[in-house]
Amino acid sequence: MTPYDFLARRTSITLEDRDRGLGILNEVADMMAQELSWSPETKQQMIDTYRTSIQGQIDAEFAVVK
């Protein structure tokens, strides 16, 4: 389970929330890190992966609009 899996696949926050879950990402990652015994490095990697994925989606949407 990753923040992307939780926020994008198991909830609809990436569709319904204006910031696509970025506003709660750190809190979600903190809870997941505690529950899943992630190291600080793993937690940061999960955060970075989510941000990169969401930014890629945003960039693709704006590329279509242009």
Backbone as CSV, one residue per row, in Angstrom:
resi,resn,N_x,N_y,N_z,CA_x,CA_y,CA_z,C_x,C_y,C_z
1,MET,0.858,-1.166,0.000,0.000,0.000,0.000,0.906,1.233,0.000
2,THR,0.575,2.173,-0.848,1.325,3.426,-0.953,0.360,4.595,-0.836
3,PRO,0.866,5.799,-0.583,-0.034,6.954,-0.578,-0.788,7.093,-1.905
4,TYR,-0.111,6.811,-3.023,-0.797,6.907,-4.317,-1.924,5.882,-4.392
5,ASP,-1.644,4.668,-3.991,-2.666,3.624,-3.996,-3.861,4.051,-3.148
6,PHE,-3.597,4.559,-1.970,-4.685,4.956,-1.074,-5.447,6.166,-1.609
7,LEU,-4.736,7.228,-1.941,-5.404,8.475,-2.324,-6.004,8.431,-3.729
8,ALA,-5.331,7.796,-4.665,-5.805,7.806,-6.051,-6.719,6.629,-6.384
9,ARG,-6.466,5.490,-5.797,-7.225,4.297,-6.185,-8.327,3.922,-5.206
10,ARG,-8.079,4.097,-3.939,-9.051,3.639,-2.940,-9.991,4.743,-2.462
11,THR,-9.656,5.975,-2.793,-10.562,7.099,-2.548,-10.676,7.858,-3.862
12,SER,-11.542,8.812,-3.918,-11.674,9.616,-5.145,-11.096,11.012,-4.948
13,ILE,-10.196,11.145,-3.993,-9.675,12.472,-3.653,-8.930,13.123,-4.814
14,THR,-8.272,12.332,-5.648,-7.545,12.939,-6.767,-8.499,13.504,-7.811
15,LEU,-9.735,13.060,-7.788,-10.745,13.592,-8.703,-11.569,14.704,-8.067
16,GLU,-11.793,14.614,-6.773,-12.702,15.531,-6.101,-12.025,16.711,-5.416
17,ASP,-10.769,16.560,-5.046,-10.077,17.602,-4.298,-9.261,18.463,-5.253
18,ARG,-9.384,19.761,-5.094,-8.699,20.677,-6.010,-7.191,20.441,-6.052
19,ASP,-6.598,20.179,-4.890,-5.142,19.962,-4.873,-4.762,18.484,-5.001
20,ARG,-5.756,17.658,-5.293,-5.550,16.231,-5.586,-4.895,15.453,-4.451
21,GLY,-5.155,15.889,-3.244,-4.622,15.182,-2.092,-3.269,15.659,-1.617
22,LEU,-2.685,16.615,-2.321,-1.361,17.101,-1.912,-1.405,17.765,-0.537
23,GLY,-2.531,18.361,-0.193,-2.663,19.033,1.098,-2.658,18.091,2.288
24,ILE,-3.021,16.844,2.059,-3.037,15.868,3.157,-1.982,14.779,2.984
25,LEU,-1.188,14.891,1.944,-0.199,13.856,1.631,0.741,13.567,2.790
26,ASN,1.299,14.589,3.390,2.256,14.357,4.483,1.598,13.665,5.665
27,GLU,0.374,14.062,5.985,-0.333,13.429,7.096,-0.632,11.961,6.780
28,VAL,-1.078,11.693,5.571,-1.339,10.310,5.153,-0.047,9.491,5.196
29,ALA,1.027,10.055,4.678,2.313,9.347,4.685,2.800,9.099,6.110
30,ASP,2.590,10.050,7.005,2.974,9.849,8.409,2.231,8.662,9.012
31,MET,0.920,8.607,8.784,0.122,7.507,9.331,0.526,6.172,8.717
32,MET,0.734,6.170,7.404,1.124,4.931,6.737,2.507,4.478,7.200
33,ALA,3.419,5.416,7.366,4.769,5.080,7.823,4.727,4.418,9.194
34,GLN,3.879,4.938,10.054,3.766,4.364,11.393,3.159,2.960,11.327
35,GLU,2.077,2.817,10.580,1.390,1.528,10.499,2.199,0.465,9.753
36,LEU,2.953,0.896,8.751,3.674,-0.051,7.899,5.171,-0.124,8.201
37,SER,5.586,0.544,9.271,6.986,0.527,9.723,7.963,0.963,8.638
38,TRP,7.629,2.060,7.971,8.528,2.604,6.954,9.671,3.356,7.605
39,SER,10.812,3.298,7.002,11.934,4.141,7.419,11.650,5.566,6.939
40,PRO,12.345,6.551,7.499,12.176,7.927,7.009,12.473,8.043,5.509
41,GLU,13.430,7.271,5.034,13.778,7.307,3.611,12.644,6.763,2.750
42,THR,12.045,5.675,3.201,10.923,5.090,2.458,9.747,6.050,2.441
43,LYS,9.462,6.657,3.582,8.360,7.616,3.641,8.592,8.762,2.662
44,GLN,9.793,9.290,2.626,10.091,10.396,1.711,9.979,9.951,0.261
45,GLN,10.416,8.743,-0.019,10.303,8.211,-1.381,8.830,8.098,-1.790
46,MET,7.990,7.651,-0.882,6.558,7.529,-1.165,5.934,8.902,-1.430
47,ILE,6.322,9.890,-0.647,5.829,11.260,-0.840,6.280,11.788,-2.196
48,ASP,7.550,11.616,-2.503,8.093,12.099,-3.777,7.416,11.425,-4.965
49,THR,7.178,10.130,-4.855,6.523,9.389,-5.935,5.110,9.903,-6.163
50,TYR,4.384,10.154,-5.083,3.021,10.677,-5.218,3.044,12.049,-5.886
51,ARG,3.891,12.931,-5.406,3.973,14.280,-5.986,4.320,14.224,-7.478
52,THR,5.266,13.383,-7.837,5.663,13.249,-9.239,4.510,12.725,-10.089
53,SER,3.800,11.734,-9.586,2.667,11.166,-10.324,1.567,12.191,-10.532
54,ILE,1.232,12.906,-9.474,0.170,13.908,-9.566,0.601,15.049,-10.479
55,GLN,1.843,15.485,-10.369,2.316,16.564,-11.244,2.282,16.125,-12.704
56,GLY,2.602,14.881,-12.964,2.522,14.355,-14.323,1.103,14.393,-14.866
57,GLN,0.133,14.072,-14.019,-1.269,14.140,-14.429,-1.683,15.576,-14.724
58,ILE,-1.285,16.486,-13.856,-1.619,17.902,-14.046,-0.991,18.413,-15.338
59,ASP,0.274,18.110,-15.558,0.961,18.544,-16.778,0.272,18.000,-18.024
60,ALA,-0.137,16.734,-17.986,-0.804,16.126,-19.136,-2.142,16.795,-19.414
61,GLU,-2.881,17.127,-18.370,-4.170,17.790,-18.557,-3.996,19.170,-19.166
62,PHE,-3.017,19.915,-18.699,-2.791,21.249,-19.248,-2.229,21.185,-20.663
63,ALA,-1.504,20.139,-21.001,-0.983,19.987,-22.364,-2.127,19.790,-23.353
64,VAL,-3.175,19.103,-22.914,-4.342,18.875,-23.765,-5.099,20.177,-23.980
65,VAL,-5.160,21.018,-22.958,-5.900,22.276,-23.020,-5.223,23.274,-23.947
66,LYS,-3.903,23.251,-24.005,-3.163,24.243,-24.802,-3.407,24.115,-26.246
